[in-house]
XYZ file of C-alpha atoms in Angstrom:
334
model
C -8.241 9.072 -22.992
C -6.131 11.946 -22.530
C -8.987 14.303 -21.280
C -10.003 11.739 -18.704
C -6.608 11.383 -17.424
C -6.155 15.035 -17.051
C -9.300 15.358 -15.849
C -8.912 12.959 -13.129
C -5.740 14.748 -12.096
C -7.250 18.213 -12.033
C -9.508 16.490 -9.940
C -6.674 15.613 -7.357
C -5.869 19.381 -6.669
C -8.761 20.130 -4.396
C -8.978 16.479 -2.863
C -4.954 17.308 -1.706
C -6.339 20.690 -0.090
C -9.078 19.146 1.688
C -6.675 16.403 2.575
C -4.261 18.925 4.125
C -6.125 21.300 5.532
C -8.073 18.020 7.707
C -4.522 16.674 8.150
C -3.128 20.172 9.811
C -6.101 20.504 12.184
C -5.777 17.014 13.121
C -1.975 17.080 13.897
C -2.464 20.529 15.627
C -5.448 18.945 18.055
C -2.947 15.884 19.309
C -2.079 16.341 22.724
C 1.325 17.721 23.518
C 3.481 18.702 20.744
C 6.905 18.285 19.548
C 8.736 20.722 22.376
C 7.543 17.470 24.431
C 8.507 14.334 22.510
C 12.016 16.620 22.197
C 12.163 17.554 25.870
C 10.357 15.109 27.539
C 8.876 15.688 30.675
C 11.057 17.754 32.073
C 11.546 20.441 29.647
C 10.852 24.371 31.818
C 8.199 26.352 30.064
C 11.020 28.455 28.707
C 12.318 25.785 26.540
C 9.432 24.590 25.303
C 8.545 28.247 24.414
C 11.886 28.522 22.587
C 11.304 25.255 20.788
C 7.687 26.576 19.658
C 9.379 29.866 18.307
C 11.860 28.427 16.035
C 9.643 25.898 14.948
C 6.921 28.347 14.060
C 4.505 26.986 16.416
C 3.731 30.106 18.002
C 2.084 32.187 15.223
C -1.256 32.081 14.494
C -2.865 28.623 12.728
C -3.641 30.870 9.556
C -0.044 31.600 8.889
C 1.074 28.193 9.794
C -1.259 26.349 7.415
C -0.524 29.060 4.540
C 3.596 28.574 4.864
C 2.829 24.757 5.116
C 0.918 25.001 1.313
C 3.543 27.368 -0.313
C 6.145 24.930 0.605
C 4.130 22.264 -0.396
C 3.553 23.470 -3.875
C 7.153 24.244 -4.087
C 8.331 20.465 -3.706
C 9.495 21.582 -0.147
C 7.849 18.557 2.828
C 10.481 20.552 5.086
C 13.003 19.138 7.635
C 11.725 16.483 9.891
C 12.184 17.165 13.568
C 13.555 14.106 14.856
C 16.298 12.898 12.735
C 17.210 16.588 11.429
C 16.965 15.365 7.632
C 14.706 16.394 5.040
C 11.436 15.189 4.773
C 12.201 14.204 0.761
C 14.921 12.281 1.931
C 13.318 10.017 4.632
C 10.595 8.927 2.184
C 12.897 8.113 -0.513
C 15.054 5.919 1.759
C 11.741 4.033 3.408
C 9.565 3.993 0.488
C 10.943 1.393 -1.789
C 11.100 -1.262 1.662
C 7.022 -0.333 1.035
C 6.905 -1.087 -2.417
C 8.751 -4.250 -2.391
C 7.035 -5.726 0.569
C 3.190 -4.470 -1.183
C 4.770 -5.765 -4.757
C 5.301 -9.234 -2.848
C 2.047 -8.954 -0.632
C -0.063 -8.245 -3.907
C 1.600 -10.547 -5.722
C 0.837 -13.278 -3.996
C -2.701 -12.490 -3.568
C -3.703 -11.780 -6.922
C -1.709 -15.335 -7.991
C -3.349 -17.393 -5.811
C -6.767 -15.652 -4.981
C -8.030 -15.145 -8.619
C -7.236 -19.399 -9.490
C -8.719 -20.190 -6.156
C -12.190 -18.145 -6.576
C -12.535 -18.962 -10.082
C -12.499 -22.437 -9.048
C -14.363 -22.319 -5.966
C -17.068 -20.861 -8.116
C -16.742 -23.765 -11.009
C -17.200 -25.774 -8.028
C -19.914 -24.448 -6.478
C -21.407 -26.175 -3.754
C -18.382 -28.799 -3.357
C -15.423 -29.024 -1.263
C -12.943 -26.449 -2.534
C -15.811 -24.041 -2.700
C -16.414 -24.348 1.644
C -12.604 -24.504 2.104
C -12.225 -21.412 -0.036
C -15.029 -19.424 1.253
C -13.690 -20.681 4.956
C -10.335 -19.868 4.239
C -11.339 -16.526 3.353
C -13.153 -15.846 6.255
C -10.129 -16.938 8.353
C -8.173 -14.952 6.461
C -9.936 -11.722 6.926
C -10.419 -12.458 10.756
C -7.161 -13.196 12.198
C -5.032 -10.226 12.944
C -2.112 -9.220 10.558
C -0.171 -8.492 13.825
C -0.866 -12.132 15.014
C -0.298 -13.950 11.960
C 3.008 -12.350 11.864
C 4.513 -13.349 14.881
C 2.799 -17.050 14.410
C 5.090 -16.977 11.218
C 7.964 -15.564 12.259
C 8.198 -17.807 15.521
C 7.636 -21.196 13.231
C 9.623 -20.756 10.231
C 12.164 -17.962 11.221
C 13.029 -18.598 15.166
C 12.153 -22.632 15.311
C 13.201 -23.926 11.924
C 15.129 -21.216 11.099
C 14.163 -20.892 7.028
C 13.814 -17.458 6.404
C 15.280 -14.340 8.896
C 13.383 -12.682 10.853
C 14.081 -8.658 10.641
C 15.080 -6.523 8.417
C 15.334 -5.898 4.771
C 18.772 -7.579 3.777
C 21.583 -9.125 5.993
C 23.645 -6.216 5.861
C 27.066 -7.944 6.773
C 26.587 -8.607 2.459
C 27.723 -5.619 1.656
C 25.379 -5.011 -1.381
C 25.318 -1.887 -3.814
C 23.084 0.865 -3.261
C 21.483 2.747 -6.264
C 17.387 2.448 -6.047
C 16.997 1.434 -2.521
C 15.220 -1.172 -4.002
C 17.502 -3.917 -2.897
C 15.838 -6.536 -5.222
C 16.164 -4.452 -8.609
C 19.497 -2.819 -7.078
C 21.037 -6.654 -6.741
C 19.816 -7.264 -10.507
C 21.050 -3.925 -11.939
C 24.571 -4.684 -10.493
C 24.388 -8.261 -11.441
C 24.949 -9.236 -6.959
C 22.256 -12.101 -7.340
C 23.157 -13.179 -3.882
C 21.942 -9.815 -2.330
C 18.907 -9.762 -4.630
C 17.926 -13.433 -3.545
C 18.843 -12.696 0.097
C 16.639 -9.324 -0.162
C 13.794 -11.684 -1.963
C 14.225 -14.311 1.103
C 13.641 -11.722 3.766
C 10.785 -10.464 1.875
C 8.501 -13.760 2.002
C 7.456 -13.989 5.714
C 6.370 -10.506 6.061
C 4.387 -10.618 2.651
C 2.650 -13.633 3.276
C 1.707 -11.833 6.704
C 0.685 -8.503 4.941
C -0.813 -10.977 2.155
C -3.623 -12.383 3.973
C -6.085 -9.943 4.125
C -5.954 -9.087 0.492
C -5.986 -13.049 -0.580
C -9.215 -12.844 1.144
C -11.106 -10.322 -0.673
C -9.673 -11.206 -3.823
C -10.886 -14.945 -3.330
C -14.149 -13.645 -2.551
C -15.092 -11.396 -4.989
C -13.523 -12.849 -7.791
C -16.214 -15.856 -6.818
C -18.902 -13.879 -6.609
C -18.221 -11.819 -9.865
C -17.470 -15.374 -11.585
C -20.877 -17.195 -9.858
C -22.937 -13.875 -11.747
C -21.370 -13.971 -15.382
C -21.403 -17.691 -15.705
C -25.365 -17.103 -15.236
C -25.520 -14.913 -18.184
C -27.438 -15.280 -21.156
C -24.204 -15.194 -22.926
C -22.562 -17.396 -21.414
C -25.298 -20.125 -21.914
C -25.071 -18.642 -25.430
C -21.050 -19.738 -26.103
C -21.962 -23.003 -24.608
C -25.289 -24.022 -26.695
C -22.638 -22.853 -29.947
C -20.064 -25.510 -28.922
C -17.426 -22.941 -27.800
C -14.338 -24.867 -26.123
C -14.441 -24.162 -21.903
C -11.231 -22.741 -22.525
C -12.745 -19.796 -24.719
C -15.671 -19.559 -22.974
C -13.089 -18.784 -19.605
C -11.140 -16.653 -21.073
C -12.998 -14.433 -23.708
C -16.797 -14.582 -21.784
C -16.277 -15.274 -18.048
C -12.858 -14.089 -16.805
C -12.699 -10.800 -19.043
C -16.193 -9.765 -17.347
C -15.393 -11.273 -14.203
C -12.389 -9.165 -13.902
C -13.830 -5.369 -13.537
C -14.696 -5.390 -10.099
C -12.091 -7.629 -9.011
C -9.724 -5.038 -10.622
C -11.237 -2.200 -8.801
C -10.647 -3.864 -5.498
C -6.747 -5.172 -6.524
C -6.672 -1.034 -6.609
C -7.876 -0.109 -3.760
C -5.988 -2.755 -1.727
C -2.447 -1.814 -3.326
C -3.141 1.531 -2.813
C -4.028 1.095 1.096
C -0.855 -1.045 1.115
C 1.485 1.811 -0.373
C 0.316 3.691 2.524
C 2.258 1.699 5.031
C 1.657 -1.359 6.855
C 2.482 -0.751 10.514
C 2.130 -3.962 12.104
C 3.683 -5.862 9.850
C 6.894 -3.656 9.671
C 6.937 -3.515 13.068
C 7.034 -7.437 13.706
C 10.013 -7.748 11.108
C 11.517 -4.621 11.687
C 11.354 -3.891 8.175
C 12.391 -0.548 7.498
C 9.071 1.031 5.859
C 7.272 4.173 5.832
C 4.597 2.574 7.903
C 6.996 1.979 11.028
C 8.625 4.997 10.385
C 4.599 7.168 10.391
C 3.752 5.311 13.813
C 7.102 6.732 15.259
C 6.298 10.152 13.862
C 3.191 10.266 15.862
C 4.677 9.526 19.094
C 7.206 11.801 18.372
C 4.972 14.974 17.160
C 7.018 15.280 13.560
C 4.485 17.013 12.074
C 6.485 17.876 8.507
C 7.234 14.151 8.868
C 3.466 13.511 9.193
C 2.460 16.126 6.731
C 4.689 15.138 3.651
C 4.503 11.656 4.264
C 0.308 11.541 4.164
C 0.074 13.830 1.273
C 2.776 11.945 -0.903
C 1.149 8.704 -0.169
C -2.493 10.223 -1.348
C -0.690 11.296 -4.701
C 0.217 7.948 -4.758
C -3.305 6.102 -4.148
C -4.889 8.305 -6.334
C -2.747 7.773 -9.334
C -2.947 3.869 -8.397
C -6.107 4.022 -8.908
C -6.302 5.884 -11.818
C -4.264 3.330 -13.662
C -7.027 1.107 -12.110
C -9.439 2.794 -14.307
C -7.466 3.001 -17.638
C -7.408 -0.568 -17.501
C -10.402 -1.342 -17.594
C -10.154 -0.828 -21.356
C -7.763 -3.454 -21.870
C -9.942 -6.178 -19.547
C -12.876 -5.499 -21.646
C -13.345 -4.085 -24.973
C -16.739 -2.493 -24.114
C -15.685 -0.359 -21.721
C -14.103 3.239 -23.242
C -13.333 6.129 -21.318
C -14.773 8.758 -22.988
């Protein structure tokens, strides 16, 4: 176990070079730069020139890319060129908004798409197996973007149940320690701000939900349709077995592994920040805050940001793969 796992993160050192040296020609091949989102239109070719210089933008790409790694392996994402604050800093502030709203997104997924396809496929052929499969298909088709605004104009703007921006109604005056405003109203024992931070948190993860309820609906009926024709399945049934045993030790534990590779990819592609969905709420995110980045050139904005979120995929899905040991016994990581 311990081999694989530091295996698997030996394996991440040259998957973050290839990552950032693609990354640094990409940003460097975007039209304009960040002398123009700074300057505008307007800017004379002698400010933009000083802008390049202390920036760095002027030496050669070599140089650039090599300062950009030794920094990088020091800890150091640099000072991002908009707001004039480390890089470190912006991510820690925006970050945990991405975790709680994937936590809630993934959440509801998983607790509602693995019941739903295990019964659709129980009930193959029969009504909650069509409205599953055409729920799914629904769900996979309509727009995040649209399905956000749908729910924010019915239950936020016209009945008026949950808000409709931000992260917390700020006039409560809550206690900052985490940035995670749910676990930061528990710690201090402020259960309003916690359930207020909760309450803003539903619209936006049912939006950012959808997708993700999809494909776990599906494949979790599809795994469930091809282990309940096993021959050991059919087996536990000719012996008498209870149907509860038979779900729980025979179909779901083998059911499970592939559904449990895609509930890793998905959270991981969440982490990474979802931009449309921030944007309708104005949820303060790392998503929102990459798309404004881009317009804006920050490229140590850009830079950090991407490479901490692949650290952060990768190790999701590493824990993926360790626990696959614990859904089924036959699988060892050798």
């Amino acid at each position: 176990m311990i081999r694989f796992i530091v295996r698997r993160l030996l394996q991440l050192i040259p998957t973050l070079f290839g990552l950032s040296l693609l990354l640094f020609i990409w940003l460097r091949r975007l039209p304009g730069g960040p002398e123009t989102a700074i300057l505008g239109e307007r800017g004379t070719p002698e400010m933009r020139a000083a802008i390049r210089h202390n920036l760095g933008l002027d030496e050669p790409i070599l140089i650039q890319y090599g300062r950009f790694l030794r920094r990088l392996i020091r800890l150091d994402l640099g000072t991002s060129i908009a707001t004039k604050r480390e890089v470190t800093t912006e991510f820690l502030q925006r970050f945990p908004g991405t975790v709680e709203l994937t936590v809630t997104a993934m959440v509801i997924a998983i607790g509602i798409g693995i019941p739903l396809g295990y019964l659709a496929a129980r009930r193959r052929g029969r009504l909650l197996d069509h409205l599953s499969v055409g729920g799914s298909l629904i769900g996979i088709c309509i727009p995040v973007f649209f399905l956000a605004y749908i729910l924010k104009a019915i239950f936020s703007e016209n009945l008026g149940w949950f808000p409709s921006s931000g992260r917390q109604d700020p006039t409560i005056g809550a206690t900052r320690i985490t940035n995670f405003f749910v676990l930061d109203g528990l710690m201090t024992r402020e259960w309003d701000a916690a359930a207020d931070a909760l309450w803003h948190l539903v619209l936006p993860g049912l939006a950012l939900a959808s997708i993700p309820l999809a494909i776990i609906v599906r494949i979790t009926r599809a795994s469930v349709l091809e282990v309940l024709n096993e021959d050991f399945v059919r087996t536990a049934e000719a012996k008498g077995l209870t149907e509860n045993v038979i779900r729980r030790r025979h179909v779901l534990r083998n059911a499970m592994l592939p559904v449990a590779t895609s509930i890793g990819l998905l959270t991981g592609g969440l982490l990474s920040g979802a931009v449309l969905t921030e944007t309708v709420f104005a949820f303060s995110g790392i998503g929102a805050f990459i798309a404004e980045s881009i317009s804006q050139r920050d490229y140590p904005v850009l830079m950090g940001f991407i490479m901490i979120i692949a650290v952060v995929y990768v190790l999701v899905n590493l824990i993926v793969d360790l626990s696959y040991s614990l859904i089924d016994p036959r699988v060892r990581v050798r």
